[in-house]
Amino acid sequence: MKLSLVVPCYNEAENVRLFTEKVREHLADLDYEIIFVNDGSKDDTIKELKNIKNEKKENITIINFSRNFGKEAGIYAGFQHAKGDYVTVIDADLQQPLEVAREMYDFLEGHEEYDAVAAYQDVRKEGRIITAFKDAFYKIINKLCDIELYANASDFRCMRRTVVEAILSMSEYHRFSKGIFAWVGFDTYYRPYEVQERNAGTSSWSFWSLLKYAMEGVISFSTKPLKVVISAGVFTSVMAILYMIVVIVQKLVFGIEIPGYPTIIVLILLIGGIQLTVMGIIGEYLAKVHIEVKGRPIYIAKEVLHSTREEG
Ligand code: UDP
Ligand code: MG
């Protein structure tokens, strides 16, 4: 097997058939397989996928999750079942052109010095606010984390088997793929691509889910927030001691009565606020440890179905 396409699908019933046709159109001369991961879709995705499989025009694997586990889990499951020398992660909604998938494969075939090709969005088609937030996200996460995330690089990428094995060896439950791809290293070539309109259906990302995802990323790949918190604690303590000295001097040397009520209220609120924030940050890490330590599986598959292409 030369190439495996790993395709996470959540409510993509109207896209998977056209997707498969496009794959056939662009990769016909290759020995390839498509691994569809049905991530607990609420529509007829699984029915469509089974129909496509039964036509036996492609080498197809369907991994049918028992519920929605998220795209990241889908990618992991796909990697586990991929048999190709090269593996490409691609969305089912045709936003990521198969021409580019083909070019990424050809590039790796021709460039031994690279282990992976990742596509990044050259021109953003999202709103200005989202774009600004995403830019800020890359700045912040690159400051906070030891890994370097390439701005706007998606998980639309093609990689050699060695890279896939490396990613599979990272069996953590909280899977922030952008971070995982960067963490395993390897020589990655970044190439621009133009993201297309979604063929059918809606994106499953809202502003809040993006924000949550960004926080996940920071917490999964950096412990710096905990260090910032220590600095905040030390800073407030030092300020408090300085203020205490000022108060004592005012009282003992100058005999000034200190009108204390507003100061006390402000300080109590300020310190209380800082403490709660700090506890919240520690709590986030603790929650991650809590889930991770249970060693729960990354996904549960209800069934895994295969079909091989029949000639003619
Ligand atoms: N997806 C998934 N599980 C989810 C959400 C999305 O497998 O819980 C899939 C989805 O079917 C698509 C890909 O991940 O193939 C990207 O999702 P989407 O198009 O919603 O994201 P966007 O392109 O807007 O970033
Ligand atoms: Mg999409």
Coordinates of C-alpha atoms and ligand atoms in Angstrom, one line a residue:
M1 CA 0.0 0.0 0.0
K2 CA 1.5 3.3 -1.1
L3 CA -0.9 5.9 0.4
S4 CA -3.5 6.0 3.1
L5 CA -6.0 8.8 3.4
V6 CA -7.3 9.3 6.9
V7 CA -10.7 11.1 6.8
P8 CA -12.4 12.1 10.0
C9 CA -16.2 12.5 9.4
Y10 CA -18.8 14.2 11.5
N11 CA -22.1 14.8 9.8
E12 CA -20.7 14.5 6.3
A13 CA -23.4 12.4 4.7
E14 CA -23.7 14.8 1.8
N15 CA -19.9 15.0 1.2
V16 CA -18.4 11.5 1.5
R17 CA -19.6 10.3 -2.0
L18 CA -18.3 13.3 -3.8
F19 CA -15.1 13.1 -1.8
T20 CA -14.5 9.5 -2.8
E21 CA -15.1 10.4 -6.5
K22 CA -12.5 13.2 -6.2
V23 CA -10.0 10.9 -4.6
R24 CA -10.5 8.4 -7.5
E25 CA -10.1 11.2 -10.0
H26 CA -6.8 12.4 -8.6
L27 CA -5.1 9.3 -7.2
A28 CA -6.3 6.6 -9.7
D29 CA -2.8 5.6 -10.7
L30 CA -1.7 5.0 -7.1
D31 CA -2.2 2.0 -4.7
Y32 CA -4.2 3.8 -2.1
E33 CA -6.8 3.2 0.6
I34 CA -9.3 5.5 2.3
I35 CA -9.9 5.2 6.0
F36 CA -13.1 6.9 7.0
V37 CA -13.6 7.5 10.7
N38 CA -17.3 8.1 11.5
D39 CA -17.1 10.2 14.6
G40 CA -20.5 9.6 16.0
S41 CA -22.3 11.5 13.2
K42 CA -26.0 12.3 13.8
D43 CA -26.9 12.1 10.1
D44 CA -26.7 9.3 7.5
T45 CA -22.9 9.4 7.2
I46 CA -22.4 5.8 8.2
K47 CA -25.1 4.6 5.8
E48 CA -23.5 6.5 2.9
L49 CA -20.0 5.1 3.9
K50 CA -21.3 1.6 4.0
N51 CA -22.9 2.1 0.5
I52 CA -19.6 3.3 -0.8
K53 CA -17.8 0.4 0.8
N54 CA -20.2 -2.1 -0.7
E55 CA -19.6 -0.8 -4.2
K56 CA -16.0 -2.1 -3.9
K57 CA -14.6 0.5 -6.1
E58 CA -12.0 1.4 -3.5
N59 CA -9.9 0.0 -0.8
I60 CA -11.9 1.2 2.1
T61 CA -11.8 1.0 5.9
I62 CA -14.6 2.4 8.0
I63 CA -14.0 2.9 11.7
N64 CA -17.3 3.5 13.3
F65 CA -17.0 5.2 16.7
S66 CA -19.5 4.5 19.4
R67 CA -20.1 8.2 19.9
N68 CA -18.5 11.5 19.0
F69 CA -14.9 11.5 20.3
G70 CA -13.6 14.5 18.3
K71 CA -11.5 14.9 15.2
E72 CA -8.2 14.3 17.1
A73 CA -9.4 10.9 18.2
G74 CA -10.5 10.2 14.7
I75 CA -7.0 11.0 13.3
Y76 CA -5.5 8.6 15.9
A77 CA -7.8 5.8 15.0
G78 CA -7.1 6.3 11.3
F79 CA -3.4 6.2 11.9
Q80 CA -3.7 2.9 13.8
H81 CA -5.4 1.3 10.8
A82 CA -3.4 2.9 8.0
K83 CA -1.2 0.6 6.1
G84 CA 0.3 3.0 3.6
D85 CA 4.0 4.0 3.4
Y86 CA 2.6 7.6 3.3
V87 CA -0.4 8.8 5.3
T88 CA -2.4 11.9 4.5
V89 CA -4.9 13.5 6.9
I90 CA -7.7 15.3 5.0
D91 CA -11.2 16.6 5.8
A92 CA -14.3 15.0 4.2
D93 CA -15.9 18.4 3.4
L94 CA -13.8 19.1 0.3
Q95 CA -12.4 22.2 1.8
Q96 CA -8.9 20.8 1.2
P97 CA -8.4 20.1 -2.5
L98 CA -7.4 16.7 -3.6
E99 CA -5.0 18.3 -6.1
V100 CA -3.0 19.5 -3.2
A101 CA -3.2 16.1 -1.5
R102 CA -1.7 14.6 -4.7
E103 CA 1.0 17.3 -4.9
M104 CA 2.0 16.7 -1.2
Y105 CA 2.4 13.0 -1.9
D106 CA 4.4 13.6 -5.1
F107 CA 6.6 16.1 -3.2
L108 CA 7.5 13.5 -0.5
E109 CA 8.2 10.9 -3.1
G110 CA 10.6 13.3 -4.8
H111 CA 12.2 14.8 -1.7
E112 CA 13.9 12.2 0.5
E113 CA 15.2 15.0 2.9
Y114 CA 11.6 15.7 4.1
D115 CA 9.5 13.5 6.3
A116 CA 6.2 15.4 6.1
V117 CA 4.4 18.1 4.1
A118 CA 1.9 20.4 5.8
A119 CA -0.4 22.7 4.0
Y120 CA -1.1 26.1 5.5
Q121 CA -3.7 28.7 4.5
D122 CA -2.2 31.4 2.5
V123 CA -5.2 33.7 2.5
R124 CA -7.6 33.5 5.3
K125 CA -11.2 33.3 4.4
E126 CA -12.6 33.8 7.8
G127 CA -13.9 37.0 9.4
R128 CA -11.5 39.6 10.6
I129 CA -12.1 39.0 14.3
I130 CA -11.5 35.3 14.1
T131 CA -8.3 35.9 12.0
A132 CA -7.0 38.4 14.6
F133 CA -7.8 35.9 17.4
K134 CA -6.0 33.1 15.6
D135 CA -2.9 35.3 15.0
A136 CA -2.9 36.2 18.7
F137 CA -3.2 32.5 19.5
Y138 CA -0.1 31.5 17.5
K139 CA 1.9 34.3 19.1
I140 CA 0.9 33.4 22.6
I141 CA 1.3 29.6 22.2
N142 CA 4.7 30.0 20.6
K143 CA 5.8 32.2 23.5
L144 CA 4.4 29.8 26.1
C145 CA 5.4 26.4 24.7
D146 CA 8.7 24.9 23.9
I147 CA 7.4 23.6 20.6
E148 CA 7.1 25.9 17.6
L149 CA 3.7 25.9 15.9
Y150 CA 3.8 27.1 12.3
A151 CA 1.1 29.8 11.9
N152 CA -2.0 28.7 10.1
A153 CA -0.7 25.2 9.4
S154 CA -3.7 22.9 9.5
D155 CA -3.7 19.1 10.1
F156 CA -4.0 18.7 6.3
R157 CA -0.7 17.0 5.8
C158 CA 1.1 14.0 4.3
M159 CA 3.7 12.1 6.2
R160 CA 5.9 9.1 6.0
R161 CA 5.3 6.0 8.1
T162 CA 8.1 6.9 10.6
V163 CA 6.2 10.1 11.5
V164 CA 2.9 8.2 11.8
E165 CA 4.6 5.7 14.2
A166 CA 6.0 8.5 16.3
I167 CA 2.6 10.1 16.6
L168 CA 1.0 6.8 17.5
S169 CA 3.6 6.4 20.3
M170 CA 2.0 9.6 21.9
S171 CA -1.0 7.9 23.4
E172 CA -2.2 10.8 25.6
Y173 CA -5.9 11.3 26.0
H174 CA -5.9 15.1 25.4
R175 CA -4.8 15.2 21.8
F176 CA -3.9 18.7 20.6
S177 CA -2.8 17.6 17.1
K178 CA -1.1 20.9 16.1
G179 CA 1.1 20.4 19.2
I180 CA 1.6 16.7 18.6
F181 CA 2.7 17.2 15.0
A182 CA 5.2 19.8 16.1
W183 CA 6.4 17.9 19.2
V184 CA 7.4 14.8 17.3
G185 CA 9.7 16.9 15.2
F186 CA 10.9 15.6 11.8
D187 CA 11.6 17.8 8.7
T188 CA 8.4 19.3 7.6
Y189 CA 7.9 21.2 4.4
Y190 CA 5.2 23.9 4.6
R191 CA 3.3 24.7 1.5
P192 CA 0.5 27.2 1.0
Y193 CA -2.9 26.2 -0.2
E194 CA -6.2 27.9 -0.7
V195 CA -9.0 26.6 1.4
Q196 CA -12.2 26.0 -0.5
E197 CA -15.8 26.5 0.6
R198 CA -17.4 23.7 2.4
N199 CA -19.2 21.5 -0.1
A200 CA -22.3 20.8 2.1
G201 CA -23.1 21.0 5.8
T202 CA -21.7 23.3 8.5
S203 CA -18.4 23.7 10.3
S204 CA -18.5 22.3 13.8
W205 CA -16.4 25.2 15.2
S206 CA -17.8 28.1 17.0
F207 CA -15.9 30.9 18.6
W208 CA -16.1 29.4 22.0
S209 CA -15.0 25.9 20.9
L210 CA -12.0 27.6 19.2
L211 CA -11.2 29.4 22.4
K212 CA -11.5 26.2 24.4
Y213 CA -9.3 24.5 21.9
A214 CA -6.6 27.2 22.2
M215 CA -6.6 26.8 26.0
E216 CA -6.3 23.0 25.6
G217 CA -3.3 23.6 23.4
V218 CA -1.5 25.8 26.0
I219 CA -2.3 23.5 28.9
S220 CA -1.3 20.3 27.0
F221 CA 2.0 21.6 25.8
S222 CA 3.2 24.1 28.4
T223 CA 3.5 24.5 32.1
K224 CA 4.5 28.1 31.9
P225 CA 1.1 29.4 33.2
L226 CA 2.0 27.7 36.5
K227 CA 5.3 29.6 36.5
V228 CA 3.6 32.9 35.7
V229 CA 1.3 32.2 38.7
I230 CA 4.3 31.8 41.0
S231 CA 5.6 35.2 39.8
A232 CA 2.2 36.7 40.4
G233 CA 2.2 35.3 43.9
V234 CA 5.7 36.6 44.7
F235 CA 5.0 40.0 43.2
T236 CA 1.8 40.5 45.3
S237 CA 3.6 39.3 48.5
V238 CA 6.5 41.7 47.9
M239 CA 4.0 44.6 47.3
A240 CA 2.1 43.7 50.5
I241 CA 5.3 43.7 52.6
L242 CA 6.3 47.1 51.1
Y243 CA 2.9 48.5 51.9
M244 CA 3.1 47.1 55.4
I245 CA 6.4 48.9 56.0
V246 CA 4.8 52.2 54.7
V247 CA 1.9 51.8 57.0
I248 CA 4.1 51.1 60.1
V249 CA 6.3 54.1 59.3
Q250 CA 3.3 56.3 58.8
K251 CA 1.8 55.3 62.1
L252 CA 4.9 55.2 64.3
V253 CA 7.0 58.1 62.8
F254 CA 4.4 60.5 61.5
G255 CA 1.5 59.4 63.8
I256 CA -0.9 59.5 60.8
E257 CA -4.2 57.7 61.4
I258 CA -4.7 55.4 58.4
P259 CA -8.3 55.5 57.1
G260 CA -8.4 51.8 56.3
Y261 CA -11.8 50.7 55.1
P262 CA -11.5 51.1 51.3
T263 CA -7.9 49.8 51.3
I264 CA -8.9 46.7 53.1
I265 CA -11.9 46.0 50.8
V266 CA -9.8 46.5 47.7
L267 CA -7.0 44.4 49.0
I268 CA -9.2 41.5 50.1
L269 CA -10.9 41.5 46.7
L270 CA -7.7 41.7 44.8
I271 CA -5.9 39.0 46.7
G272 CA -9.1 36.8 46.6
G273 CA -9.3 37.3 42.9
I274 CA -5.6 36.4 42.4
Q275 CA -6.0 33.3 44.6
L276 CA -9.0 32.1 42.7
T277 CA -7.4 32.6 39.3
V278 CA -4.3 30.7 40.5
M279 CA -6.4 27.9 41.9
G280 CA -8.3 27.8 38.6
I281 CA -5.1 27.4 36.6
I282 CA -3.8 24.7 38.9
G283 CA -7.2 23.1 38.7
E284 CA -7.0 22.9 34.9
Y285 CA -3.7 21.0 35.1
L286 CA -5.1 18.8 37.8
A287 CA -8.1 18.0 35.8
K288 CA -5.9 17.0 32.9
V289 CA -3.9 14.7 35.2
H290 CA -7.1 13.3 36.6
I291 CA -8.4 12.3 33.2
E292 CA -5.0 11.1 31.9
V293 CA -4.4 8.9 35.0
K294 CA -7.5 7.0 34.4
G295 CA -5.9 5.7 31.2
R296 CA -9.2 5.7 29.3
P297 CA -9.0 4.7 25.6
I298 CA -8.8 7.6 23.1
Y299 CA -11.8 6.2 21.3
I300 CA -14.2 3.3 21.2
A301 CA -15.1 1.8 17.9
K302 CA -18.4 0.0 17.5
E303 CA -17.2 -1.7 14.3
V304 CA -14.3 -1.6 11.8
L305 CA -15.2 -2.6 8.3
H306 CA -13.0 -3.3 5.3
S307 CA -13.5 -3.7 1.6
T308 CA -11.0 -4.2 -1.2
R309 CA -11.2 -2.8 -4.6
E310 CA -12.5 -5.2 -7.2
E311 CA -11.0 -4.7 -10.7
G312 CA -13.4 -3.9 -13.5
Ligands
UDP1 N1 -14.9 16.3 12.5 C1 -14.8 15.2 13.2 N2 -15.3 15.2 14.5 C2 -15.8 16.3 15.1 C3 -15.8 17.5 14.3 C4 -15.3 17.5 13.0 O1 -14.4 14.1 12.7 O2 -16.2 16.3 16.2 C5 -14.4 16.3 11.1 C6 -15.3 16.9 10.0 O3 -16.2 15.9 9.5 C7 -14.3 17.4 8.9 C8 -13.1 17.8 9.7 O4 -13.2 17.1 11.0 O5 -14.0 16.3 8.0 C9 -13.0 19.3 9.9 O6 -14.2 19.8 10.5 P1 -14.9 21.1 10.1 O7 -15.1 21.2 8.6 O8 -16.1 21.2 11.0 O9 -13.8 22.2 10.6 P2 -13.3 23.4 9.7 O10 -13.0 23.0 8.3 O11 -14.3 24.5 9.8 O12 -12.0 23.8 10.5
MG2 MG -14.1 22.0 7.1

